[in-house]
């Protein structure tokens, strides 16, 4: 099974963040974002959707609702804090 097929199977079962995916698949967290972009396209072609639960600043509560990139943000635009929750990904069919 390819990495993306394994990732699709994992995300169909329930939400996971990039760290959990990297540990389950044996790849780096940086590689997860690239695979997620391709996976989003293939899932959309099959009639599903890759859904992202956005990151949130743990210091001021700002939610990254409009963020289009799939990786975690580095800094909060409101308070400049660097403590963020990790975005979670899952597949809806």
mmCIF file of N, CA and C in Angstrom:
data_model
loop_
_atom_site.group_PDB
_atom_site.id
_atom_site.type_symbol
_atom_site.label_atom_id
_atom_site.label_comp_id
_atom_site.label_asym_id
_atom_site.label_seq_id
_atom_site.Cartn_x
_atom_site.Cartn_y
_atom_site.Cartn_z
ATOM 1 N N UNK A 1 0.845 -1.185 0.000
ATOM 2 C CA UNK A 1 0.000 0.000 0.000
ATOM 3 C C UNK A 1 0.890 1.248 0.000
ATOM 4 N N UNK A 2 0.512 2.235 -0.790
ATOM 5 C CA UNK A 2 1.305 3.459 -0.855
ATOM 6 C C UNK A 2 1.057 4.318 0.387
ATOM 7 N N UNK A 3 1.925 5.281 0.587
ATOM 8 C CA UNK A 3 1.797 6.178 1.742
ATOM 9 C C UNK A 3 0.467 6.917 1.691
ATOM 10 N N UNK A 4 0.089 7.407 0.526
ATOM 11 C CA UNK A 4 -1.163 8.177 0.430
ATOM 12 C C UNK A 4 -2.388 7.299 0.661
ATOM 13 N N UNK A 5 -2.349 6.063 0.206
ATOM 14 C CA UNK A 5 -3.469 5.149 0.451
ATOM 15 C C UNK A 5 -3.566 4.825 1.937
ATOM 16 N N UNK A 6 -2.416 4.616 2.581
ATOM 17 C CA UNK A 6 -2.415 4.377 4.019
ATOM 18 C C UNK A 6 -2.945 5.594 4.766
ATOM 19 N N UNK A 7 -2.517 6.784 4.324
ATOM 20 C CA UNK A 7 -2.964 8.029 4.937
ATOM 21 C C UNK A 7 -4.470 8.193 4.764
ATOM 22 N N UNK A 8 -4.965 7.868 3.588
ATOM 23 C CA UNK A 8 -6.400 7.958 3.323
ATOM 24 C C UNK A 8 -7.174 7.013 4.244
ATOM 25 N N UNK A 9 -6.668 5.812 4.425
ATOM 26 C CA UNK A 9 -7.337 4.847 5.303
ATOM 27 C C UNK A 9 -7.347 5.338 6.754
ATOM 28 N N UNK A 10 -6.232 5.893 7.217
ATOM 29 C CA UNK A 10 -6.155 6.405 8.586
ATOM 30 C C UNK A 10 -7.115 7.568 8.803
ATOM 31 N N UNK A 11 -7.153 8.504 7.852
ATOM 32 C CA UNK A 11 -7.985 9.694 8.000
ATOM 33 C C UNK A 11 -9.468 9.408 7.800
ATOM 34 N N UNK A 12 -9.775 8.294 7.156
ATOM 35 C CA UNK A 12 -11.177 7.909 7.010
ATOM 36 C C UNK A 12 -11.744 7.389 8.327
ATOM 37 N N UNK A 13 -10.863 6.860 9.182
ATOM 38 C CA UNK A 13 -11.290 6.330 10.484
ATOM 39 C C UNK A 13 -11.548 7.420 11.510
ATOM 40 N N UNK A 14 -10.804 8.522 11.416
ATOM 41 C CA UNK A 14 -10.971 9.597 12.386
ATOM 42 C C UNK A 14 -9.900 10.652 12.232
ATOM 43 N N UNK A 15 -10.056 11.796 12.926
ATOM 44 C CA UNK A 15 -9.096 12.898 12.783
ATOM 45 C C UNK A 15 -7.730 12.569 13.376
ATOM 46 N N UNK A 16 -6.698 13.072 12.699
ATOM 47 C CA UNK A 16 -5.315 12.927 13.156
ATOM 48 C C UNK A 16 -4.564 14.204 12.809
ATOM 49 N N UNK A 17 -3.531 14.519 13.597
ATOM 50 C CA UNK A 17 -2.690 15.668 13.260
ATOM 51 C C UNK A 17 -1.443 15.180 12.529
ATOM 52 N N UNK A 18 -0.603 16.109 12.099
ATOM 53 C CA UNK A 18 0.567 15.768 11.293
ATOM 54 C C UNK A 18 1.555 14.891 12.060
ATOM 55 N N UNK A 19 1.710 15.123 13.339
ATOM 56 C CA UNK A 19 2.636 14.314 14.131
ATOM 57 C C UNK A 19 2.149 12.865 14.216
ATOM 58 N N UNK A 20 0.873 12.693 14.470
ATOM 59 C CA UNK A 20 0.314 11.345 14.553
ATOM 60 C C UNK A 20 0.436 10.615 13.217
ATOM 61 N N UNK A 21 0.176 11.335 12.124
ATOM 62 C CA UNK A 21 0.315 10.733 10.801
ATOM 63 C C UNK A 21 1.760 10.355 10.510
ATOM 64 N N UNK A 22 2.695 11.231 10.852
ATOM 65 C CA UNK A 22 4.100 10.937 10.571
ATOM 66 C C UNK A 22 4.573 9.715 11.360
ATOM 67 N N UNK A 23 4.125 9.578 12.592
ATOM 68 C CA UNK A 23 4.515 8.420 13.398
ATOM 69 C C UNK A 23 3.875 7.138 12.870
ATOM 70 N N UNK A 24 2.620 7.219 12.454
ATOM 71 C CA UNK A 24 1.920 6.029 11.964
ATOM 72 C C UNK A 24 2.476 5.555 10.616
ATOM 73 N N UNK A 25 2.924 6.504 9.788
ATOM 74 C CA UNK A 25 3.379 6.173 8.440
ATOM 75 C C UNK A 25 4.890 6.065 8.317
ATOM 76 N N UNK A 26 5.628 6.509 9.329
ATOM 77 C CA UNK A 26 7.090 6.445 9.282
ATOM 78 C C UNK A 26 7.712 7.468 8.352
ATOM 79 N N UNK A 27 7.096 8.650 8.242
ATOM 80 C CA UNK A 27 7.639 9.734 7.423
ATOM 81 C C UNK A 27 7.782 10.975 8.303
ATOM 82 N N UNK A 28 8.466 12.004 7.786
ATOM 83 C CA UNK A 28 8.646 13.224 8.563
ATOM 84 C C UNK A 28 7.374 14.073 8.532
ATOM 85 N N UNK A 29 7.235 14.956 9.524
ATOM 86 C CA UNK A 29 6.072 15.850 9.566
ATOM 87 C C UNK A 29 6.038 16.779 8.361
ATOM 88 N N UNK A 30 7.201 17.194 7.868
ATOM 89 C CA UNK A 30 7.252 18.068 6.695
ATOM 90 C C UNK A 30 6.703 17.368 5.460
ATOM 91 N N UNK A 31 6.942 16.067 5.346
ATOM 92 C CA UNK A 31 6.441 15.315 4.200
ATOM 93 C C UNK A 31 4.931 15.126 4.254
ATOM 94 N N UNK A 32 4.370 15.141 5.436
ATOM 95 C CA UNK A 32 2.931 14.936 5.601
ATOM 96 C C UNK A 32 2.145 16.001 4.842
ATOM 97 N N UNK A 33 2.542 17.269 4.940
ATOM 98 C CA UNK A 33 1.811 18.360 4.279
ATOM 99 C C UNK A 33 1.760 18.164 2.768
ATOM 100 N N UNK A 34 2.861 17.758 2.168
ATOM 101 C CA UNK A 34 2.891 17.517 0.725
ATOM 102 C C UNK A 34 1.960 16.389 0.321
ATOM 103 N N UNK A 35 1.970 15.319 1.096
ATOM 104 C CA UNK A 35 1.079 14.198 0.806
ATOM 105 C C UNK A 35 -0.384 14.597 0.997
ATOM 106 N N UNK A 36 -0.653 15.424 1.996
ATOM 107 C CA UNK A 36 -2.034 15.859 2.241
ATOM 108 C C UNK A 36 -2.589 16.678 1.078
ATOM 109 N N UNK A 37 -1.745 17.517 0.466
ATOM 110 C CA UNK A 37 -2.196 18.320 -0.670
ATOM 111 C C UNK A 37 -2.639 17.429 -1.829
ATOM 112 N N UNK A 38 -1.843 16.412 -2.125
ATOM 113 C CA UNK A 38 -2.199 15.492 -3.205
ATOM 114 C C UNK A 38 -3.408 14.643 -2.828
ATOM 115 N N UNK A 39 -3.462 14.239 -1.571
ATOM 116 C CA UNK A 39 -4.572 13.428 -1.096
ATOM 117 C C UNK A 39 -5.892 14.200 -1.183
ATOM 118 N N UNK A 40 -5.845 15.499 -0.876
ATOM 119 C CA UNK A 40 -7.057 16.329 -0.955
ATOM 120 C C UNK A 40 -7.621 16.322 -2.372
ATOM 121 N N UNK A 41 -6.753 16.390 -3.368
ATOM 122 C CA UNK A 41 -7.197 16.385 -4.761
ATOM 123 C C UNK A 41 -7.788 15.040 -5.153
ATOM 124 N N UNK A 42 -7.137 13.961 -4.770
ATOM 125 C CA UNK A 42 -7.641 12.644 -5.163
ATOM 126 C C UNK A 42 -8.937 12.298 -4.433
ATOM 127 N N UNK A 43 -9.069 12.716 -3.185
ATOM 128 C CA UNK A 43 -10.303 12.468 -2.435
ATOM 129 C C UNK A 43 -11.446 13.278 -3.042
ATOM 130 N N UNK A 44 -11.160 14.513 -3.455
ATOM 131 C CA UNK A 44 -12.188 15.353 -4.082
ATOM 132 C C UNK A 44 -12.654 14.733 -5.399
ATOM 133 N N UNK A 45 -11.740 14.127 -6.140
ATOM 134 C CA UNK A 45 -12.106 13.486 -7.401
ATOM 135 C C UNK A 45 -13.010 12.278 -7.171
ATOM 136 N N UNK A 46 -12.912 11.681 -5.995
ATOM 137 C CA UNK A 46 -13.741 10.521 -5.646
ATOM 138 C C UNK A 46 -15.048 10.938 -4.981
ATOM 139 N N UNK A 47 -15.257 12.235 -4.806
ATOM 140 C CA UNK A 47 -16.490 12.729 -4.220
ATOM 141 C C UNK A 47 -16.416 12.987 -2.717
ATOM 142 N N UNK A 48 -15.240 12.851 -2.123
ATOM 143 C CA UNK A 48 -15.073 13.116 -0.692
ATOM 144 C C UNK A 48 -14.453 14.480 -0.457
ATOM 145 N N UNK A 49 -14.083 14.727 0.782
ATOM 146 C CA UNK A 49 -13.456 16.009 1.108
ATOM 147 C C UNK A 49 -12.487 15.823 2.274
ATOM 148 N N UNK A 50 -11.293 16.397 2.130
ATOM 149 C CA UNK A 50 -10.339 16.436 3.227
ATOM 150 C C UNK A 50 -10.700 17.646 4.076
ATOM 151 N N UNK A 51 -11.118 17.410 5.302
ATOM 152 C CA UNK A 51 -11.544 18.472 6.194
ATOM 153 C C UNK A 51 -10.441 18.764 7.194
ATOM 154 N N UNK A 52 -10.216 20.048 7.458
ATOM 155 C CA UNK A 52 -9.162 20.472 8.374
ATOM 156 C C UNK A 52 -9.785 21.190 9.568
ATOM 157 N N UNK A 53 -9.469 20.715 10.769
ATOM 158 C CA UNK A 53 -9.832 21.436 11.986
ATOM 159 C C UNK A 53 -8.688 22.420 12.223
ATOM 160 N N UNK A 54 -8.940 23.723 12.149
ATOM 161 C CA UNK A 54 -7.853 24.705 12.144
ATOM 162 C C UNK A 54 -7.082 24.791 13.459
ATOM 163 N N UNK A 55 -5.858 25.288 13.338
ATOM 164 C CA UNK A 55 -5.026 25.557 14.507
ATOM 165 C C UNK A 55 -5.635 26.689 15.311
ATOM 166 N N UNK A 56 -5.248 26.739 16.576
ATOM 167 C CA UNK A 56 -5.716 27.800 17.458
ATOM 168 C C UNK A 56 -4.541 28.250 18.326
ATOM 169 N N UNK A 57 -4.424 29.550 18.516
ATOM 170 C CA UNK A 57 -3.388 30.090 19.386
ATOM 171 C C UNK A 57 -3.738 29.733 20.831
ATOM 172 N N UNK A 58 -2.806 29.145 21.535
ATOM 173 C CA UNK A 58 -3.055 28.735 22.912
ATOM 174 C C UNK A 58 -2.920 29.899 23.896
ATOM 175 N N UNK A 59 -2.418 31.038 23.415
ATOM 176 C CA UNK A 59 -2.252 32.196 24.286
ATOM 177 C C UNK A 59 -3.445 33.151 24.219
ATOM 178 N N UNK A 60 -3.961 33.431 23.011
ATOM 179 C CA UNK A 60 -5.064 34.394 22.895
ATOM 180 C C UNK A 60 -6.343 33.791 22.329
ATOM 181 N N UNK A 61 -6.288 32.562 21.816
ATOM 182 C CA UNK A 61 -7.480 31.906 21.306
ATOM 183 C C UNK A 61 -7.798 32.169 19.845
ATOM 184 N N UNK A 62 -6.931 32.860 19.117
ATOM 185 C CA UNK A 62 -7.163 33.135 17.695
ATOM 186 C C UNK A 62 -7.226 31.817 16.922
ATOM 187 N N UNK A 63 -8.275 31.668 16.077
ATOM 188 C CA UNK A 63 -8.422 30.464 15.242
ATOM 189 C C UNK A 63 -8.057 30.795 13.801
ATOM 190 N N UNK A 64 -7.289 29.947 13.187
ATOM 191 C CA UNK A 64 -6.828 30.132 11.814
ATOM 192 C C UNK A 64 -7.858 29.566 10.833
ATOM 193 N N UNK A 65 -9.059 30.125 10.818
ATOM 194 C CA UNK A 65 -10.174 29.633 10.017
ATOM 195 C C UNK A 65 -9.919 29.751 8.512
ATOM 196 N N UNK A 66 -9.296 30.824 8.076
ATOM 197 C CA UNK A 66 -9.146 31.079 6.646
ATOM 198 C C UNK A 66 -7.818 30.597 6.080
ATOM 199 N N UNK A 67 -7.037 29.900 6.864
ATOM 200 C CA UNK A 67 -5.731 29.420 6.415
ATOM 201 C C UNK A 67 -5.913 28.326 5.369
ATOM 202 N N UNK A 68 -5.250 28.488 4.222
ATOM 203 C CA UNK A 68 -5.363 27.516 3.144
ATOM 204 C C UNK A 68 -4.236 26.494 3.154
ATOM 205 N N UNK A 69 -3.082 26.868 3.703
ATOM 206 C CA UNK A 69 -1.970 25.916 3.769
ATOM 207 C C UNK A 69 -2.276 24.838 4.805
ATOM 208 N N UNK A 70 -1.819 23.639 4.538
ATOM 209 C CA UNK A 70 -2.150 22.513 5.403
ATOM 210 C C UNK A 70 -1.183 22.322 6.569
ATOM 211 N N UNK A 71 -0.041 22.988 6.523
ATOM 212 C CA UNK A 71 0.896 22.843 7.637
ATOM 213 C C UNK A 71 0.510 23.777 8.788
ATOM 214 N N UNK A 72 1.095 23.545 9.945
ATOM 215 C CA UNK A 72 0.776 24.351 11.132
ATOM 216 C C UNK A 72 1.406 25.742 11.022
ATOM 217 N N UNK A 73 0.720 26.778 11.492
ATOM 218 C CA UNK A 73 1.297 28.128 11.458
ATOM 219 C C UNK A 73 2.420 28.250 12.484
ATOM 220 N N UNK A 74 3.299 29.201 12.257
ATOM 221 C CA UNK A 74 4.425 29.385 13.157
ATOM 222 C C UNK A 74 4.182 30.424 14.233
ATOM 223 N N UNK A 75 3.350 31.424 13.922
ATOM 224 C CA UNK A 75 3.150 32.541 14.840
ATOM 225 C C UNK A 75 1.738 33.094 14.691
ATOM 226 N N UNK A 76 1.185 33.547 15.785
ATOM 227 C CA UNK A 76 -0.161 34.116 15.785
ATOM 228 C C UNK A 76 -0.112 35.546 15.250
ATOM 229 N N UNK A 77 -1.002 35.904 14.324
ATOM 230 C CA UNK A 77 -0.999 37.268 13.800
ATOM 231 C C UNK A 77 -1.534 38.296 14.799
ATOM 232 N N UNK A 78 -2.299 37.852 15.776
ATOM 233 C CA UNK A 78 -2.873 38.787 16.744
ATOM 234 C C UNK A 78 -1.901 39.096 17.883
ATOM 235 N N UNK A 79 -1.384 38.066 18.559
ATOM 236 C CA UNK A 79 -0.551 38.307 19.751
ATOM 237 C C UNK A 79 0.918 37.953 19.537
ATOM 238 N N UNK A 80 1.262 37.435 18.361
ATOM 239 C CA UNK A 80 2.631 37.029 18.024
ATOM 240 C C UNK A 80 3.122 35.837 18.852
ATOM 241 N N UNK A 81 2.211 35.159 19.539
ATOM 242 C CA UNK A 81 2.578 33.969 20.306
ATOM 243 C C UNK A 81 2.961 32.827 19.382
ATOM 244 N N UNK A 82 3.735 31.896 19.904
ATOM 245 C CA UNK A 82 4.197 30.772 19.096
ATOM 246 C C UNK A 82 3.635 29.431 19.571
ATOM 247 N N UNK A 83 2.750 29.450 20.539
ATOM 248 C CA UNK A 83 2.147 28.215 21.038
ATOM 249 C C UNK A 83 0.812 27.999 20.333
ATOM 250 N N UNK A 84 0.779 27.025 19.430
ATOM 251 C CA UNK A 84 -0.407 26.749 18.627
ATOM 252 C C UNK A 84 -0.843 25.302 18.813
ATOM 253 N N UNK A 85 -2.149 25.079 18.739
ATOM 254 C CA UNK A 85 -2.626 23.703 18.670
ATOM 255 C C UNK A 85 -2.353 23.206 17.249
ATOM 256 N N UNK A 86 -2.250 21.927 17.096
ATOM 257 C CA UNK A 86 -1.974 21.359 15.774
ATOM 258 C C UNK A 86 -3.282 21.197 14.999
ATOM 259 N N UNK A 87 -3.269 21.496 13.700
ATOM 260 C CA UNK A 87 -4.474 21.247 12.909
ATOM 261 C C UNK A 87 -4.711 19.740 12.794
ATOM 262 N N UNK A 88 -5.960 19.353 12.752
ATOM 263 C CA UNK A 88 -6.305 17.947 12.580
ATOM 264 C C UNK A 88 -7.003 17.772 11.241
ATOM 265 N N UNK A 89 -6.760 16.633 10.629
ATOM 266 C CA UNK A 89 -7.269 16.344 9.291
ATOM 267 C C UNK A 89 -8.124 15.078 9.349
ATOM 268 N N UNK A 90 -9.185 15.057 8.562
ATOM 269 C CA UNK A 90 -9.960 13.833 8.395
ATOM 270 C C UNK A 90 -10.706 13.884 7.063
ATOM 271 N N UNK A 91 -11.149 12.734 6.624
ATOM 272 C CA UNK A 91 -11.792 12.619 5.322
ATOM 273 C C UNK A 91 -13.269 12.335 5.508
ATOM 274 N N UNK A 92 -14.076 13.159 4.858
ATOM 275 C CA UNK A 92 -15.536 12.953 4.835
ATOM 276 C C UNK A 92 -15.910 12.403 3.473
ATOM 277 N N UNK A 93 -16.729 11.404 3.463
ATOM 278 C CA UNK A 93 -17.163 10.823 2.179
ATOM 279 C C UNK A 93 -18.570 11.245 1.845
#
